[in-house]
C-alpha cells in the first residue's frame, strides 16, 4: 500500500522523532491528512500537521481519535530517558498507561487499518552472554533487569494481545536501537560528546547506534508497507565503544565498574549527560546487537548508514563544535606525524 | 598471515626511533612540530608504515568486523600465542590440511585445562601456523567469561563469541571456521584423575547446527591441555564468591597466588581428523534426534580414539 490518500495520526510529536516523522509525512503531497497528538507543542515547526493537544494518558483520546477518521496510528510517544518536566517516575505512566489508553482509543476508531509503535530494542536487555545479534523471536525469555526494560516488555505484551484481538489491523512493533545525531538531545549523544568520556574499566561493548535520518526513514517505510509483528531497527554491522570514541576524538577514562553509574550521574547533572540510567549503563558494559533481516526484507528498508558510518557522521558534526582544546591523542599523533586526519 | 608491520613489536620500535629523530631535530634548532614531521618522513619505509598503523589506530581508523573481531589486534598478540605454542608447550600439529581452506566448517575439539580457553587459542595458532591457507577461526567461549572485565574484550578481539547456537549458526552462514567445545564446563572442570576421558557431548546441539547449516564437522583431538592445571579439588566458596562455574584447586593454585596461574609446560599434540561431511542430509534432519545422537557419538568416538593414539605418540608428559 502506498501513502496515497492516507490519513495518519502521530503521537508524541513533542519529541524530535515524532516531529521529524510528521514533517516527513506532511511534505509528501500524496498523504491526505496528518494529525500530531501530544500534551506539549511539537518539537519542530510543522506546516499542515493538525496539532491535537491531548495527554495520551487521559481517556480524552478515545473521543478525539475516532473523529479524525485516520487509517493509521503511529505511536512515537514512548520515552527512553527522563527529560526536564518528565521525571523518571513519570516514564512508566507515559510509556505503559499511555500506550494502553492509545490502544483503547484505537479500538473505537473504525476507519483504522494500521498501528505502528516505535518501541525499543531494550526489551532484549544487555547480557554478557547474549547472542551478538538478537532476532525478533528472542525477546521472550529475556531477563528483565531495568525499569525501562520491564515497561517495554509490559507494553509489548499489551500490544501483542491487541494485535491478536484485531486481526483486521496490521500491527507492527519497531524495536529501535539507540539513535545518534549531532542535533539530538539524548543522554547518549551528550555522553559521547563529553570532553573526556568515562568508560567501564575492562569492558568494550559492541554497539549499534542508528543514524537519526535512518531512524525517521525506517518508521516511514514501516507505515508504507503494512508489516505485522515485531521488527528490529538498527544499523548494519556493529562498532566497539573504544573505536567509537577514537573516531569521535574523545579520550576515555576507565572507571572501575561499580563506580561508573554514580560518576556518570554526577557528571550528568553538571555536563548534561544525565539520565543514562540502568539500561544505558548496561549497554555501555555489555553492548547489544540486533539482526535486521526482517527490516531489510519485509519492511524493504536498507539503512543508509551502517554502524561505523553513523559514528563517523556524528564525529564530523561534533568536531565542528568542540569547546576548547581536546585531549585527543589520535589527533595529536596525527598532527605530529602528518598521518591521517 | 601477511608480513605487514602492524601492532606492538614494530610499533614500539617505530615510536622509539621517531622520538629519537625528533630529539635530534629539536637539538638542530627546529621547532617541535617541524622536527616531528621531518622525523616521521625520514624514517625507513617499514618503520614509517608501523608508525602509521599506530597513529591510525589511535584515530580509530582500523577494521573491526561486526563480531568485534579485530585482526590487527589478533596479529599483534599472536607472538604471545606463538611463544606458548613453540616454546612453552612445544605443540605438534597433525593433519592441519583436514581443515577446509574455504567455506563454513565446525571444529570440535575436546575441552580441558580449566580457567582460560588455552586450548582454543592453541587450535587457532596451529591453524595459523600449519595450514597452507590460514584463516582465523572464531571460537565459542563459556558465557561466564564474557562477564569478566579485560578477558571479555580480549577474547572478543581475538575472535571469541559467547557460546550460543545463534552465534554459531550465523557465523557458519557467513562461511566462517567455528570452534565449539561440546563438553563445555564438564570438560574443563573435570578432576585430574579423569583426564582424557571425554565427557557427555551436551545434547548434541553442535550436530544440529552443522546439519542445519550444512557445515562439515572436523573432530580435533588435543593432548596436553589436561596437564596444564591438574585439578585436584575445587573451592565452592570461591566459585560462589566470583560467580564462576567452578574454581579449581591445583598443586600450585591458589597456594602460590598469581604464580599458581602459570600453566604447567606440558608437551602438546593437536590432531585435526578427517572432516565428517553431513551435506547428504537436508537441513530438516536437524530435528531427527536419532541422527543427531548418532553423529555426536561418532564425533565423540573419533576424538576419544585419537586422544589415546596421540597420548601414546607423545610419550612423556613434560619433556
XYZ file of C-alpha atoms in Angstrom:
660
model
C 0.000 0.000 0.000
C 1.353 3.415 -0.893
C 0.877 6.632 1.031
C -1.734 7.922 -1.449
C -4.843 9.195 0.317
C -3.604 8.077 3.742
C -4.803 9.752 6.932
C -2.182 9.334 9.630
C -2.100 10.225 13.327
C 1.233 10.514 15.122
C 1.533 10.568 18.906
C 4.453 12.106 20.724
C 5.095 14.998 18.332
C 6.729 16.938 21.155
C 9.668 14.538 20.790
C 12.148 15.073 17.988
C 11.435 11.670 16.435
C 7.664 12.227 16.409
C 8.029 15.704 14.921
C 10.556 14.560 12.291
C 8.176 11.853 11.128
C 5.272 14.339 10.975
C 7.413 16.664 8.893
C 8.452 13.867 6.530
C 4.847 12.738 6.031
C 3.294 16.205 5.680
C 5.766 17.018 2.924
C 4.509 14.068 0.915
C 1.668 15.503 -1.205
C 0.073 12.065 -1.524
C -0.678 11.901 2.193
C -4.162 13.308 2.717
C -4.007 14.249 6.373
C -1.514 14.219 9.253
C -2.508 14.693 12.886
C 0.018 15.253 15.690
C -1.098 14.284 19.185
C 0.745 15.345 22.341
C 0.330 17.230 25.584
C 3.169 19.575 24.629
C 3.640 21.548 21.391
C 5.614 19.915 18.533
C 9.402 19.919 18.732
C 9.687 21.320 15.194
C 7.807 23.862 13.145
C 5.148 21.867 11.258
C 3.142 23.172 8.312
C -0.008 21.216 7.651
C 0.052 18.809 10.562
C -3.101 19.193 12.624
C -1.882 19.511 16.227
C -4.266 17.935 18.718
C -3.413 18.837 22.279
C -4.133 15.812 24.429
C -2.298 13.791 27.025
C -2.207 10.187 25.839
C -2.606 9.065 29.427
C -6.122 10.538 29.557
C -9.203 8.883 28.086
C -9.945 12.091 26.192
C -8.150 10.381 23.325
C -10.965 7.856 22.944
C -13.217 10.727 21.832
C -10.668 12.710 19.822
C -9.071 9.938 17.772
C -12.215 8.475 16.100
C -13.189 11.996 14.984
C -10.003 12.328 12.927
C -11.052 9.334 10.737
C -7.407 8.223 10.446
C -6.450 4.890 8.887
C -3.033 4.725 10.559
C -1.761 5.472 14.052
C 1.974 5.807 14.638
C 2.901 5.763 18.306
C 6.097 7.783 18.811
C 5.308 8.722 22.376
C 7.471 6.119 24.112
C 10.178 7.908 26.073
C 13.610 6.390 26.681
C 15.085 8.900 29.043
C 13.739 11.234 31.680
C 13.629 14.806 30.460
C 13.048 18.160 32.104
C 9.382 18.143 33.088
C 9.220 14.344 32.678
C 10.946 12.760 35.656
C 11.947 9.108 35.759
C 8.830 8.043 37.650
C 6.560 9.628 35.010
C 8.122 7.424 32.309
C 6.226 4.329 33.421
C 2.939 6.263 33.315
C 3.630 7.726 29.894
C 5.013 4.547 28.368
C 2.702 1.874 29.734
C -0.533 3.653 30.705
C -0.230 5.984 27.706
C 0.067 3.051 25.306
C -2.934 1.337 26.938
C -5.091 4.443 26.543
C -3.954 4.855 22.965
C -4.841 1.253 22.124
C -8.253 1.737 23.747
C -8.782 4.777 21.529
C -7.652 2.747 18.507
C -10.350 0.169 19.224
C -13.022 2.848 18.827
C -11.626 4.233 15.588
C -13.497 2.342 12.889
C -11.522 3.790 9.987
C -8.280 2.340 11.391
C -6.233 -0.175 9.342
C -2.708 0.003 10.773
C -0.913 0.664 14.059
C 2.866 1.171 14.217
C 4.669 1.532 17.550
C 8.135 2.985 17.856
C 9.371 0.692 20.618
C 12.823 -0.200 21.839
C 15.354 -2.998 21.445
C 15.884 -2.576 25.204
C 13.437 -5.469 25.575
C 16.303 -7.860 24.774
C 18.345 -6.445 27.619
C 22.144 -6.338 27.665
C 23.715 -9.511 28.971
C 27.315 -10.628 28.931
C 26.373 -13.890 27.262
C 23.557 -12.829 24.989
C 23.765 -13.622 21.267
C 25.633 -10.942 19.327
C 22.648 -10.406 17.007
C 19.178 -10.743 18.505
C 16.455 -11.970 16.194
C 12.863 -10.875 16.850
C 11.851 -14.192 18.416
C 14.443 -13.866 21.204
C 12.529 -11.232 23.193
C 10.702 -13.945 25.116
C 12.735 -15.230 27.977
C 14.936 -12.151 28.251
C 15.767 -11.321 31.844
C 14.021 -8.118 32.840
C 16.535 -6.137 34.835
C 15.790 -2.458 34.448
C 12.663 -0.393 34.925
C 12.616 0.687 31.301
C 13.050 -2.883 30.078
C 10.110 -4.019 32.224
C 7.972 -1.179 30.888
C 8.807 -2.024 27.286
C 8.128 -5.682 27.879
C 4.787 -4.884 29.515
C 3.600 -2.632 26.714
C 4.718 -5.147 24.095
C 2.543 -7.728 25.860
C -0.459 -5.395 25.663
C 0.258 -4.639 22.049
C 0.583 -8.294 21.120
C -2.738 -9.016 22.789
C -4.307 -6.114 20.965
C -2.958 -7.398 17.647
C -4.384 -10.836 18.326
C -7.832 -9.454 19.095
C -7.800 -7.298 15.953
C -6.556 -9.392 13.051
C -8.038 -6.809 10.665
C -5.357 -4.321 11.795
C -1.732 -4.516 10.653
C 0.105 -4.114 13.970
C 3.838 -3.545 13.881
C 6.236 -3.107 16.789
C 9.505 -1.481 15.779
C 12.338 -2.281 18.180
C 14.763 0.595 17.894
C 18.408 0.600 18.781
C 19.539 3.921 20.315
C 19.734 6.811 17.909
C 22.587 9.224 17.428
C 22.730 12.544 15.679
C 24.557 15.788 16.385
C 21.234 17.606 16.845
C 19.702 15.038 19.167
C 19.470 15.994 22.798
C 19.708 12.487 24.213
C 21.861 11.481 27.178
C 23.786 9.062 24.951
C 24.768 11.763 22.449
C 25.706 14.085 25.296
C 27.763 11.274 26.823
C 29.641 10.752 23.549
C 30.369 14.463 23.306
C 31.819 14.855 26.801
C 35.364 16.310 26.612
C 36.670 13.232 28.445
C 34.442 10.182 28.383
C 34.252 7.811 31.362
C 34.102 4.148 30.346
C 33.762 0.955 32.407
C 37.206 -0.466 33.048
C 37.944 -3.643 31.118
C 34.728 -3.551 29.075
C 34.496 -2.619 25.447
C 30.928 -3.213 24.285
C 29.786 -3.661 20.711
C 27.240 -1.013 19.840
C 24.739 -0.400 17.089
C 23.838 3.266 17.023
C 21.229 4.256 14.489
C 21.671 7.396 12.421
C 18.816 9.850 13.085
C 17.941 10.084 9.361
C 17.618 6.309 9.115
C 15.511 6.255 12.277
C 12.875 8.502 10.697
C 13.051 6.882 7.268
C 12.620 3.407 8.776
C 9.375 4.286 10.510
C 8.052 5.911 7.325
C 8.930 2.719 5.432
C 7.030 0.685 8.019
C 3.970 2.918 7.514
C 4.165 2.375 3.759
C 4.499 -1.419 3.938
C 1.968 -3.000 6.224
C 4.209 -5.379 8.122
C 2.898 -7.309 11.095
C 4.723 -8.285 14.272
C 7.990 -7.125 15.791
C 10.798 -5.741 13.596
C 14.283 -4.777 14.777
C 15.527 -1.388 13.643
C 19.259 -0.788 13.795
C 22.201 -0.115 11.510
C 24.044 -2.928 9.777
C 27.222 -4.199 11.453
C 28.458 -3.007 14.820
C 31.212 -0.888 16.309
C 33.044 -1.100 19.621
C 32.777 1.724 22.130
C 36.564 2.205 22.110
C 36.617 2.700 18.344
C 33.574 4.977 18.551
C 35.384 7.241 20.996
C 38.573 7.218 18.917
C 36.648 8.174 15.788
C 34.946 10.955 17.748
C 38.365 12.078 19.020
C 37.280 11.716 22.631
C 39.798 10.409 25.185
C 38.325 7.887 27.597
C 38.903 7.408 31.316
C 38.463 3.833 32.552
C 36.484 3.734 35.769
C 36.005 0.597 37.899
C 32.600 -0.711 37.012
C 30.796 -0.255 40.388
C 31.745 3.452 40.424
C 30.654 4.066 36.850
C 26.971 4.720 37.380
C 27.331 7.204 40.277
C 30.067 9.072 38.406
C 28.053 9.335 35.206
C 25.048 10.511 37.210
C 27.092 13.229 38.850
C 28.828 14.247 35.629
C 25.403 14.195 34.071
C 23.995 16.813 36.348
C 26.927 19.103 35.639
C 27.508 18.465 31.947
C 24.100 17.413 30.791
C 24.765 13.725 30.188
C 22.478 12.574 32.989
C 19.699 10.123 32.564
C 21.980 7.324 31.389
C 20.129 5.089 33.787
C 20.191 1.326 34.244
C 19.632 0.349 30.660
C 22.178 2.807 29.251
C 24.810 1.780 31.783
C 24.318 -1.902 30.999
C 24.560 -1.179 27.288
C 27.856 0.621 27.843
C 29.136 -2.509 29.606
C 27.918 -5.424 27.509
C 26.604 -3.805 24.334
C 23.719 -5.056 22.233
C 23.325 -6.053 18.601
C 20.201 -6.891 16.618
C 19.647 -8.793 13.407
C 17.936 -6.582 10.811
C 16.998 -9.153 8.167
C 13.260 -8.532 8.729
C 13.764 -4.788 8.360
C 15.601 -5.321 5.090
C 13.380 -7.958 3.567
C 9.886 -7.383 4.911
C 9.877 -3.643 5.522
C 12.127 -3.251 2.490
C 14.293 -0.689 4.233
C 18.091 -0.569 3.987
C 19.722 1.858 6.439
C 21.869 4.382 4.606
C 24.448 4.448 7.383
C 25.933 1.277 8.858
C 27.160 1.277 12.472
C 30.568 2.723 11.542
C 29.241 5.307 9.058
C 26.703 6.582 11.617
C 29.509 7.190 14.131
C 31.729 8.829 11.504
C 28.910 11.189 10.601
C 28.399 12.085 14.247
C 32.161 12.590 14.690
C 32.335 15.001 11.738
C 29.445 17.031 13.057
C 30.703 17.074 16.640
C 34.216 18.104 15.577
C 32.905 21.487 14.482
C 31.575 22.393 17.881
C 34.262 21.288 20.283
C 34.821 23.738 23.122
C 38.463 24.375 23.934
C 41.384 22.112 23.085
C 40.614 18.429 23.379
C 42.835 15.785 24.872
C 42.683 13.854 21.648
C 45.686 11.526 21.376
C 44.804 10.439 17.857
C 44.612 13.985 16.500
C 47.817 14.955 18.323
C 49.732 11.968 16.957
C 48.293 12.712 13.527
C 49.368 16.335 13.629
C 52.886 15.444 14.792
C 53.460 12.834 12.123
C 51.316 14.186 9.333
C 49.356 10.912 9.124
C 45.589 10.603 8.813
C 43.276 13.400 9.833
C 49.434 -14.251 7.550
C 50.799 -11.191 5.828
C 54.139 -9.883 6.933
C 52.896 -6.375 7.385
C 54.435 -4.486 10.260
C 51.458 -3.854 12.484
C 50.818 -3.630 16.169
C 53.187 -3.817 19.010
C 56.661 -5.059 18.171
C 57.161 -2.984 15.017
C 55.172 -0.178 16.567
C 57.308 0.169 19.676
C 60.484 0.256 17.609
C 58.974 2.838 15.302
C 57.884 5.069 18.166
C 61.316 4.849 19.861
C 63.107 5.698 16.628
C 60.669 8.502 15.940
C 61.231 10.101 19.364
C 64.993 9.857 18.856
C 64.721 11.642 15.495
C 62.514 14.382 16.972
C 65.095 14.971 19.710
C 67.855 15.321 17.119
C 65.655 17.716 15.148
C 64.976 19.949 18.143
C 68.665 19.997 19.072
C 69.366 21.123 15.498
C 67.161 24.164 16.152
C 63.845 23.151 14.573
C 60.538 23.864 16.312
C 58.937 20.701 17.769
C 56.195 20.419 15.152
C 58.524 20.647 12.160
C 61.046 18.376 13.868
C 58.350 15.760 14.416
C 57.110 15.880 10.874
C 60.545 15.685 9.295
C 61.426 12.854 11.690
C 58.347 10.962 10.526
C 59.294 11.497 6.911
C 62.912 10.410 7.302
C 62.028 7.065 8.913
C 62.734 3.954 6.856
C 59.656 2.786 4.962
C 58.927 -0.222 7.174
C 59.134 1.780 10.372
C 57.071 4.560 8.885
C 54.364 2.077 7.993
C 54.408 0.740 11.536
C 54.136 4.260 12.925
C 51.298 4.928 10.534
C 49.426 1.865 11.793
C 49.836 3.031 15.396
C 48.657 6.558 14.629
C 45.721 5.411 12.522
C 44.721 3.067 15.322
C 44.687 5.928 17.798
C 42.403 7.770 15.398
C 40.035 4.808 15.196
C 40.985 4.057 11.580
C 41.192 0.288 11.717
C 38.942 -2.581 10.809
C 36.695 -4.468 13.133
C 34.091 -6.864 11.827
C 30.526 -6.994 13.095
C 31.523 -9.616 15.675
C 34.097 -7.285 17.155
C 36.969 -9.373 15.761
C 39.953 -7.082 15.291
C 42.518 -8.725 13.019
C 45.177 -6.094 13.690
C 44.862 -6.761 17.409
C 44.914 -10.531 16.907
C 48.085 -10.243 14.837
C 49.689 -8.040 17.472
C 49.128 -10.578 20.261
C 49.917 -13.534 18.012
C 53.623 -13.605 19.027
C 52.449 -14.372 22.559
C 50.442 -17.343 21.289
C 53.424 -18.407 19.197
C 55.650 -18.364 22.257
C 53.226 -20.621 24.143
C 52.930 -22.824 21.068
C 56.613 -23.207 20.190
C 58.457 -22.805 23.456
C 56.118 -23.415 26.362
C 54.028 -26.331 25.146
C 56.089 -27.431 22.082
C 52.884 -28.177 20.210
C 52.947 -30.672 17.389
C 50.049 -30.272 14.968
C 48.936 -33.153 12.763
C 46.525 -33.076 9.860
C 46.016 -29.311 9.596
C 45.208 -29.921 5.923
C 41.964 -31.585 7.060
C 40.625 -28.152 7.967
C 38.752 -26.833 4.902
C 40.553 -23.854 3.404
C 37.311 -22.178 2.306
C 33.736 -22.043 3.413
C 31.955 -22.983 6.586
C 33.233 -25.702 8.910
C 32.806 -26.652 12.531
C 35.904 -27.575 14.553
C 35.043 -29.800 17.503
C 37.893 -30.357 20.000
C 37.889 -31.926 23.429
C 37.918 -29.334 26.200
C 40.287 -29.300 29.154
C 42.604 -27.135 31.160
C 40.116 -25.072 33.202
C 40.349 -21.347 33.865
C 41.284 -19.965 30.444
C 40.463 -21.310 26.975
C 44.115 -22.039 26.177
C 43.087 -24.991 24.038
C 41.028 -22.679 21.815
C 43.987 -20.342 21.319
C 46.340 -23.233 20.570
C 43.934 -24.693 17.994
C 43.826 -21.216 16.425
C 47.620 -20.953 16.468
C 48.005 -24.405 14.938
C 45.805 -23.383 12.004
C 47.528 -20.032 11.559
C 50.979 -21.638 11.592
C 50.460 -25.001 9.938
C 47.682 -24.552 7.415
C 48.572 -23.744 3.807
C 45.771 -21.168 3.630
C 45.462 -19.958 7.208
C 42.395 -18.140 8.469
C 41.291 -17.072 11.923
C 38.765 -19.476 13.434
C 36.045 -17.984 15.624
C 35.640 -19.761 18.951
C 32.720 -20.182 21.301
C 33.530 -19.099 24.838
C 31.811 -20.001 28.075
C 29.169 -17.355 28.893
C 30.673 -16.576 32.235
C 33.991 -15.441 30.732
C 32.170 -12.756 28.767
C 31.100 -11.114 32.011
C 34.726 -10.640 33.088
C 36.415 -7.296 32.517
C 39.507 -7.352 30.238
C 39.076 -11.081 29.482
C 35.854 -10.466 27.557
C 37.268 -7.601 25.487
C 40.484 -9.539 24.797
C 38.703 -12.660 23.640
C 36.210 -10.761 21.504
C 39.039 -9.012 19.632
C 40.734 -12.373 19.037
C 37.598 -13.905 17.540
C 35.764 -15.254 20.588
C 31.976 -15.033 20.881
C 29.673 -16.166 23.708
C 28.673 -19.808 23.286
C 25.202 -19.635 21.770
C 23.662 -21.603 18.905
C 22.530 -18.296 17.370
C 26.086 -17.019 17.165
C 27.445 -20.324 15.821
C 24.760 -20.584 13.134
C 25.171 -17.002 11.982
C 28.964 -17.342 11.811
C 28.693 -20.530 9.767
C 26.221 -18.869 7.411
C 28.926 -16.269 6.835
C 31.283 -19.099 5.739
C 33.455 -18.883 8.854
C 35.511 -21.523 10.609
C 33.947 -22.021 14.052
C 35.415 -23.833 17.072
C 32.929 -25.263 19.566
C 33.564 -27.280 22.710
C 30.545 -29.536 23.202
C 31.841 -30.751 26.555
C 31.624 -27.217 27.951
C 32.312 -26.796 31.671
C 32.004 -30.542 32.179
C 35.230 -30.873 30.189
C 37.258 -28.088 31.756
C 36.049 -28.768 35.272
C 36.779 -32.467 35.492
C 39.334 -33.693 38.032
C 42.868 -34.674 37.001
C 42.114 -38.329 37.630
C 39.608 -38.296 34.748
C 41.967 -36.729 32.232
C 41.468 -37.684 28.572
C 38.098 -39.230 29.354
C 35.634 -37.372 27.180
C 32.546 -36.086 28.948
C 28.995 -36.144 27.600
C 28.641 -34.041 24.454
C 25.809 -31.903 25.745
C 22.583 -32.598 23.888
C 24.298 -32.712 20.519
C 23.494 -29.087 19.779
C 26.627 -28.729 17.655
C 25.383 -31.525 15.352
C 22.042 -29.750 14.930
C 23.882 -26.583 13.942
C 26.075 -28.477 11.485
C 23.063 -30.204 9.922
C 21.055 -27.008 9.691
C 23.893 -25.073 8.041
C 25.360 -27.969 6.056
C 28.789 -27.404 7.589
C 31.266 -30.314 7.812
C 32.450 -31.294 11.291
C 36.194 -31.572 11.893
C 36.891 -33.531 15.121
C 40.041 -32.304 16.860
C 41.999 -34.218 19.494
C 44.041 -32.031 21.839
C 46.607 -33.790 24.018
C 48.458 -31.789 26.677
C 45.809 -29.338 27.793
C 44.780 -31.720 30.567
C 48.073 -31.312 32.409
C 48.412 -27.508 32.414
C 46.247 -27.095 35.526
C 45.939 -30.528 37.182
C 42.760 -30.093 39.181
C 42.823 -31.997 42.448
C 39.883 -30.277 44.102
C 37.642 -27.286 43.869
C 36.580 -24.439 46.068
C 32.842 -23.927 46.137
C 33.062 -20.849 48.336
C 35.438 -19.104 45.943
C 33.286 -20.107 42.992
C 30.173 -18.670 44.593
C 32.070 -15.516 45.514
C 33.268 -14.989 41.954
C 30.110 -16.227 40.296
C 32.309 -18.697 38.403
C 31.051 -22.141 37.386
C 33.944 -23.633 39.366
C 37.300 -22.617 40.841
C 39.901 -25.372 40.649
C 42.490 -26.226 43.252
C 45.719 -27.395 41.648
C 49.118 -28.262 43.173
C 50.091 -24.608 42.599
C 46.814 -22.697 42.816
C 45.816 -20.931 44.999
C 48.874 -21.772 47.139
C 51.339 -19.747 45.054
C 48.901 -16.903 44.395
C 49.061 -15.368 40.945
C 52.140 -17.502 40.190
C 49.895 -20.530 40.526
C 48.050 -19.314 37.448
C 51.085 -20.032 35.254
C 50.103 -23.125 33.287
C 52.445 -26.107 33.547
C 54.649 -26.652 30.471
C 53.283 -29.993 29.315
C 54.012 -31.223 25.792
C 51.047 -30.908 23.409
C 49.797 -32.666 20.308
C 46.841 -31.436 18.270
C 45.368 -33.703 15.627
C 42.793 -32.471 13.117
C 40.826 -35.535 11.957
C 39.144 -36.105 8.586
C 36.065 -33.898 8.170
C 32.655 -35.545 8.588
C 30.547 -34.400 5.666
C 26.864 -34.037 6.519
C 25.729 -32.446 3.270
C 23.828 -35.602 2.259
C 21.260 -34.769 4.951
C 18.750 -31.966 4.356
C 18.620 -29.116 6.918
C 15.419 -30.596 8.396
C 17.455 -33.604 9.508
C 18.462 -31.403 12.448
C 15.136 -32.355 14.054
C 15.928 -36.067 13.812
C 17.075 -36.823 17.352
C 18.450 -40.233 16.483
C 20.619 -38.959 13.665
C 21.846 -36.113 15.882
C 22.849 -38.501 18.653
C 24.443 -40.913 16.175
C 26.625 -38.220 14.638
C 27.517 -36.789 18.057
C 28.559 -40.254 19.211
C 30.623 -40.772 16.060
C 32.468 -37.497 16.634
C 32.992 -38.348 20.276
C 34.395 -41.793 19.493
C 36.730 -40.396 16.834
C 38.165 -37.862 19.266
C 38.454 -40.427 22.070
C 40.350 -42.890 19.858
C 42.705 -40.222 18.510
C 43.283 -38.921 22.027
C 44.616 -42.302 23.138
C 46.739 -42.685 19.982
C 48.283 -39.251 20.431
C 48.781 -39.809 24.123
C 50.938 -42.815 23.268
C 52.719 -40.946 20.464
C 53.535 -38.030 22.748
C 55.477 -40.192 25.203
C 56.500 -38.418 28.372
C 54.297 -35.582 29.588
C 56.711 -32.766 30.295
C 59.945 -33.459 28.445
